[in-house]
Amino acid sequence: MKSRDIRRKKLTFYLSGACIFCMLFFRLAKHSFSIGTTPRTVFAYLATYFVIPCVLAWYVIDWWQCKSDLPDDPRSCHRCGFSLEGLPDQGICPECGHIYDLRD
């Protein structure tokens, strides 16, 4: 998969999340202000029950997508995907410093 396609998928994911967040935020704010709560209560509610879990979910999904984008080549670093062609079967990856052993 090309990096342009990956960036497009991530951008679509983040923009849709931002739109959903804005809609929920304004809906909750409108409802909360109509029943007499303070803005501090609304923001505390949003941060606790919506923003923090969404941010954590985005980081997990982003990490998972990046991990699945690594090549399946047996002569590549398992951590960063750097090609180890021409290097010995044991050593340290010059890209990320991970110790590799290609004999396993």
Short mmCIF file of N, CA and C in Angstrom, two decimals:
data_model
loop_
_atom_site.label_atom_id
_atom_site.label_comp_id
_atom_site.label_asym_id
_atom_site.label_seq_id
_atom_site.Cartn_x
_atom_site.Cartn_y
_atom_site.Cartn_z
N MET A 1 0.85 -1.17 0.00
CA MET A 1 0.00 0.00 0.00
C MET A 1 0.90 1.24 0.00
N LYS A 2 0.56 2.19 -0.82
CA LYS A 2 1.38 3.40 -0.92
C LYS A 2 1.16 4.30 0.28
N SER A 3 2.20 5.06 0.58
CA SER A 3 2.11 5.95 1.75
C SER A 3 1.04 7.02 1.54
N ARG A 4 0.80 7.41 0.29
CA ARG A 4 -0.24 8.41 0.02
C ARG A 4 -1.62 7.86 0.40
N ASP A 5 -1.86 6.57 0.08
CA ASP A 5 -3.14 5.95 0.44
C ASP A 5 -3.29 5.85 1.96
N ILE A 6 -2.19 5.52 2.63
CA ILE A 6 -2.23 5.41 4.09
C ILE A 6 -2.54 6.77 4.70
N ARG A 7 -1.87 7.82 4.20
CA ARG A 7 -2.13 9.16 4.72
C ARG A 7 -3.57 9.58 4.47
N ARG A 8 -4.11 9.22 3.32
CA ARG A 8 -5.49 9.58 3.00
C ARG A 8 -6.46 8.87 3.95
N LYS A 9 -6.20 7.60 4.24
CA LYS A 9 -7.07 6.87 5.18
C LYS A 9 -6.99 7.47 6.58
N LYS A 10 -5.79 7.81 7.01
CA LYS A 10 -5.64 8.41 8.34
C LYS A 10 -6.32 9.76 8.41
N LEU A 11 -6.17 10.57 7.35
CA LEU A 11 -6.80 11.89 7.33
C LEU A 11 -8.32 11.75 7.38
N THR A 12 -8.87 10.81 6.62
CA THR A 12 -10.31 10.58 6.64
C THR A 12 -10.77 10.15 8.03
N PHE A 13 -10.01 9.28 8.66
CA PHE A 13 -10.34 8.81 10.00
C PHE A 13 -10.33 9.95 11.00
N TYR A 14 -9.28 10.77 10.98
CA TYR A 14 -9.17 11.87 11.93
C TYR A 14 -10.22 12.95 11.69
N LEU A 15 -10.51 13.26 10.43
CA LEU A 15 -11.52 14.28 10.14
C LEU A 15 -12.92 13.81 10.55
N SER A 16 -13.22 12.54 10.31
CA SER A 16 -14.54 12.05 10.73
C SER A 16 -14.65 12.04 12.25
N GLY A 17 -13.57 11.70 12.94
CA GLY A 17 -13.58 11.76 14.40
C GLY A 17 -13.77 13.17 14.91
N ALA A 18 -13.12 14.13 14.26
CA ALA A 18 -13.26 15.53 14.67
C ALA A 18 -14.70 16.02 14.44
N CYS A 19 -15.31 15.63 13.33
CA CYS A 19 -16.70 16.03 13.06
C CYS A 19 -17.65 15.43 14.09
N ILE A 20 -17.47 14.16 14.41
CA ILE A 20 -18.32 13.53 15.41
C ILE A 20 -18.14 14.21 16.76
N PHE A 21 -16.89 14.52 17.11
CA PHE A 21 -16.62 15.20 18.38
C PHE A 21 -17.32 16.55 18.42
N CYS A 22 -17.24 17.33 17.35
CA CYS A 22 -17.88 18.66 17.33
C CYS A 22 -19.39 18.54 17.47
N MET A 23 -19.98 17.58 16.76
CA MET A 23 -21.43 17.42 16.86
C MET A 23 -21.85 17.04 18.28
N LEU A 24 -21.13 16.09 18.88
CA LEU A 24 -21.47 15.69 20.25
C LEU A 24 -21.22 16.82 21.25
N PHE A 25 -20.14 17.57 21.04
CA PHE A 25 -19.82 18.67 21.94
C PHE A 25 -20.93 19.71 21.93
N PHE A 26 -21.35 20.14 20.75
CA PHE A 26 -22.39 21.17 20.67
C PHE A 26 -23.74 20.64 21.17
N ARG A 27 -24.02 19.39 20.90
CA ARG A 27 -25.27 18.80 21.39
C ARG A 27 -25.28 18.75 22.92
N LEU A 28 -24.17 18.30 23.50
CA LEU A 28 -24.08 18.23 24.95
C LEU A 28 -24.09 19.61 25.58
N ALA A 29 -23.37 20.55 24.97
CA ALA A 29 -23.33 21.91 25.51
C ALA A 29 -24.72 22.55 25.49
N LYS A 30 -25.44 22.36 24.39
CA LYS A 30 -26.78 22.92 24.29
C LYS A 30 -27.70 22.33 25.35
N HIS A 31 -27.63 21.02 25.52
CA HIS A 31 -28.47 20.36 26.52
C HIS A 31 -28.06 20.77 27.94
N SER A 32 -26.77 20.84 28.21
CA SER A 32 -26.30 21.16 29.56
C SER A 32 -26.64 22.58 29.95
N PHE A 33 -26.49 23.51 29.02
CA PHE A 33 -26.78 24.90 29.35
C PHE A 33 -28.28 25.12 29.53
N SER A 34 -29.09 24.30 28.87
CA SER A 34 -30.54 24.46 29.02
C SER A 34 -31.02 23.97 30.39
N ILE A 35 -30.26 23.06 31.02
CA ILE A 35 -30.68 22.59 32.35
C ILE A 35 -29.92 23.29 33.46
N GLY A 36 -29.05 24.25 33.13
CA GLY A 36 -28.44 25.10 34.14
C GLY A 36 -27.10 24.66 34.68
N THR A 37 -26.36 23.82 33.99
CA THR A 37 -25.03 23.45 34.47
C THR A 37 -24.00 24.48 34.01
N THR A 38 -22.85 24.46 34.64
CA THR A 38 -21.80 25.42 34.30
C THR A 38 -20.92 24.89 33.18
N PRO A 39 -20.23 25.78 32.47
CA PRO A 39 -19.32 25.33 31.41
C PRO A 39 -18.21 24.41 31.94
N ARG A 40 -17.76 24.65 33.17
CA ARG A 40 -16.70 23.81 33.74
C ARG A 40 -17.18 22.36 33.86
N THR A 41 -18.43 22.16 34.23
CA THR A 41 -18.98 20.81 34.35
C THR A 41 -19.04 20.13 32.99
N VAL A 42 -19.44 20.89 31.98
CA VAL A 42 -19.54 20.33 30.63
C VAL A 42 -18.16 19.91 30.14
N PHE A 43 -17.16 20.75 30.31
CA PHE A 43 -15.82 20.41 29.84
C PHE A 43 -15.22 19.25 30.63
N ALA A 44 -15.49 19.18 31.91
CA ALA A 44 -15.00 18.05 32.72
C ALA A 44 -15.64 16.75 32.25
N TYR A 45 -16.93 16.81 31.96
CA TYR A 45 -17.62 15.62 31.47
C TYR A 45 -17.04 15.17 30.13
N LEU A 46 -16.86 16.12 29.21
CA LEU A 46 -16.32 15.78 27.90
C LEU A 46 -14.92 15.20 28.01
N ALA A 47 -14.07 15.81 28.81
CA ALA A 47 -12.69 15.33 28.94
C ALA A 47 -12.65 13.93 29.54
N THR A 48 -13.47 13.69 30.52
CA THR A 48 -13.42 12.40 31.21
C THR A 48 -14.02 11.27 30.39
N TYR A 49 -15.17 11.50 29.79
CA TYR A 49 -15.89 10.41 29.16
C TYR A 49 -15.80 10.35 27.64
N PHE A 50 -15.22 11.37 27.01
CA PHE A 50 -15.19 11.34 25.55
C PHE A 50 -13.81 11.62 24.98
N VAL A 51 -13.20 12.73 25.35
CA VAL A 51 -11.95 13.15 24.71
C VAL A 51 -10.81 12.19 25.02
N ILE A 52 -10.61 11.88 26.29
CA ILE A 52 -9.48 11.03 26.66
C ILE A 52 -9.60 9.63 26.04
N PRO A 53 -10.75 8.95 26.12
CA PRO A 53 -10.84 7.65 25.45
C PRO A 53 -10.66 7.73 23.93
N CYS A 54 -11.17 8.79 23.31
CA CYS A 54 -11.01 8.92 21.86
C CYS A 54 -9.55 9.12 21.47
N VAL A 55 -8.85 9.96 22.21
CA VAL A 55 -7.43 10.18 21.91
C VAL A 55 -6.64 8.89 22.09
N LEU A 56 -6.91 8.17 23.15
CA LEU A 56 -6.22 6.89 23.36
C LEU A 56 -6.55 5.90 22.25
N ALA A 57 -7.80 5.85 21.83
CA ALA A 57 -8.18 4.95 20.74
C ALA A 57 -7.49 5.34 19.44
N TRP A 58 -7.39 6.64 19.16
CA TRP A 58 -6.69 7.08 17.95
C TRP A 58 -5.23 6.66 17.96
N TYR A 59 -4.56 6.81 19.11
CA TYR A 59 -3.16 6.40 19.18
C TYR A 59 -3.01 4.90 19.00
N VAL A 60 -3.89 4.12 19.58
CA VAL A 60 -3.81 2.66 19.43
C VAL A 60 -4.06 2.26 17.98
N ILE A 61 -5.05 2.85 17.34
CA ILE A 61 -5.35 2.53 15.94
C ILE A 61 -4.20 2.97 15.04
N ASP A 62 -3.64 4.14 15.29
CA ASP A 62 -2.52 4.62 14.50
C ASP A 62 -1.31 3.70 14.66
N TRP A 63 -1.02 3.28 15.89
CA TRP A 63 0.09 2.37 16.13
C TRP A 63 -0.15 1.05 15.41
N TRP A 64 -1.38 0.55 15.47
CA TRP A 64 -1.71 -0.72 14.85
C TRP A 64 -1.56 -0.63 13.33
N GLN A 65 -2.00 0.48 12.73
CA GLN A 65 -1.87 0.64 11.29
C GLN A 65 -0.40 0.74 10.88
N CYS A 66 0.39 1.48 11.64
CA CYS A 66 1.81 1.61 11.31
C CYS A 66 2.52 0.28 11.46
N LYS A 67 2.16 -0.50 12.45
CA LYS A 67 2.79 -1.80 12.66
C LYS A 67 2.44 -2.74 11.52
N SER A 68 1.21 -2.68 11.03
CA SER A 68 0.81 -3.56 9.94
C SER A 68 1.40 -3.12 8.60
N ASP A 69 1.94 -1.90 8.52
CA ASP A 69 2.54 -1.41 7.29
C ASP A 69 3.98 -1.87 7.12
N LEU A 70 4.57 -2.50 8.14
CA LEU A 70 5.95 -2.97 8.03
C LEU A 70 6.01 -4.10 7.02
N PRO A 71 7.10 -4.18 6.26
CA PRO A 71 7.21 -5.24 5.25
C PRO A 71 7.35 -6.62 5.90
N ASP A 72 6.94 -7.65 5.18
CA ASP A 72 7.03 -9.02 5.67
C ASP A 72 8.33 -9.68 5.24
N ASP A 73 9.26 -8.93 4.69
CA ASP A 73 10.54 -9.45 4.23
C ASP A 73 11.32 -10.01 5.42
N PRO A 74 11.79 -11.26 5.32
CA PRO A 74 12.54 -11.82 6.45
C PRO A 74 13.88 -11.14 6.68
N ARG A 75 14.40 -10.42 5.70
CA ARG A 75 15.67 -9.72 5.86
C ARG A 75 15.43 -8.24 6.15
N SER A 76 14.42 -7.97 6.94
CA SER A 76 14.16 -6.59 7.36
C SER A 76 14.04 -6.56 8.88
N CYS A 77 14.29 -5.38 9.45
CA CYS A 77 14.21 -5.21 10.89
C CYS A 77 12.75 -5.37 11.34
N HIS A 78 12.56 -6.13 12.40
CA HIS A 78 11.19 -6.37 12.88
C HIS A 78 10.60 -5.15 13.56
N ARG A 79 11.42 -4.23 14.01
CA ARG A 79 10.91 -3.04 14.70
C ARG A 79 10.58 -1.92 13.72
N CYS A 80 11.50 -1.59 12.82
CA CYS A 80 11.29 -0.41 11.97
C CYS A 80 11.08 -0.73 10.50
N GLY A 81 11.36 -1.98 10.07
CA GLY A 81 11.17 -2.35 8.67
C GLY A 81 12.34 -2.04 7.77
N PHE A 82 13.47 -1.60 8.33
CA PHE A 82 14.66 -1.26 7.55
C PHE A 82 15.20 -2.52 6.88
N SER A 83 15.58 -2.42 5.60
CA SER A 83 16.12 -3.56 4.87
C SER A 83 17.51 -3.88 5.38
N LEU A 84 17.72 -5.15 5.73
CA LEU A 84 19.01 -5.59 6.25
C LEU A 84 19.81 -6.35 5.20
N GLU A 85 19.50 -6.14 3.93
CA GLU A 85 20.24 -6.77 2.84
C GLU A 85 21.69 -6.31 2.89
N GLY A 86 22.60 -7.26 2.75
CA GLY A 86 24.02 -6.94 2.74
C GLY A 86 24.63 -6.82 4.12
N LEU A 87 23.85 -6.99 5.16
CA LEU A 87 24.36 -6.93 6.53
C LEU A 87 24.49 -8.35 7.08
N PRO A 88 25.31 -8.55 8.10
CA PRO A 88 25.45 -9.90 8.67
C PRO A 88 24.14 -10.39 9.29
N ASP A 89 24.10 -11.71 9.55
CA ASP A 89 22.87 -12.31 10.09
C ASP A 89 22.57 -11.88 11.52
N GLN A 90 23.56 -11.42 12.24
CA GLN A 90 23.37 -10.90 13.59
C GLN A 90 23.96 -9.51 13.66
N GLY A 91 23.32 -8.65 14.43
CA GLY A 91 23.87 -7.31 14.59
C GLY A 91 22.84 -6.33 15.13
N ILE A 92 23.16 -5.07 14.93
CA ILE A 92 22.29 -3.99 15.39
C ILE A 92 21.77 -3.25 14.16
N CYS A 93 20.49 -3.00 14.13
CA CYS A 93 19.88 -2.28 13.01
C CYS A 93 20.46 -0.87 12.95
N PRO A 94 20.98 -0.46 11.80
CA PRO A 94 21.55 0.89 11.71
C PRO A 94 20.49 1.99 11.76
N GLU A 95 19.24 1.65 11.55
CA GLU A 95 18.17 2.65 11.53
C GLU A 95 17.63 2.95 12.94
N CYS A 96 17.31 1.88 13.69
CA CYS A 96 16.66 2.09 14.99
C CYS A 96 17.45 1.58 16.19
N GLY A 97 18.54 0.83 15.96
CA GLY A 97 19.35 0.34 17.06
C GLY A 97 18.85 -0.96 17.67
N HIS A 98 17.86 -1.59 17.07
CA HIS A 98 17.31 -2.86 17.57
C HIS A 98 18.29 -3.99 17.27
N ILE A 99 18.52 -4.87 18.23
CA ILE A 99 19.40 -6.02 18.01
C ILE A 99 18.60 -7.08 17.25
N TYR A 100 19.15 -7.52 16.11
CA TYR A 100 18.44 -8.50 15.29
C TYR A 100 19.27 -9.77 15.16
N ASP A 101 18.58 -10.87 14.90
CA ASP A 101 19.20 -12.16 14.62
C ASP A 101 18.36 -12.82 13.53
N LEU A 102 18.88 -12.85 12.32
CA LEU A 102 18.12 -13.37 11.18
C LEU A 102 18.18 -14.89 11.08
N ARG A 103 18.98 -15.53 11.90
CA ARG A 103 19.08 -17.00 11.86
C ARG A 103 17.87 -17.65 12.51
N ASP A 104 17.13 -16.94 13.32
CA ASP A 104 15.96 -17.51 14.01
C ASP A 104 14.77 -17.60 13.10
#
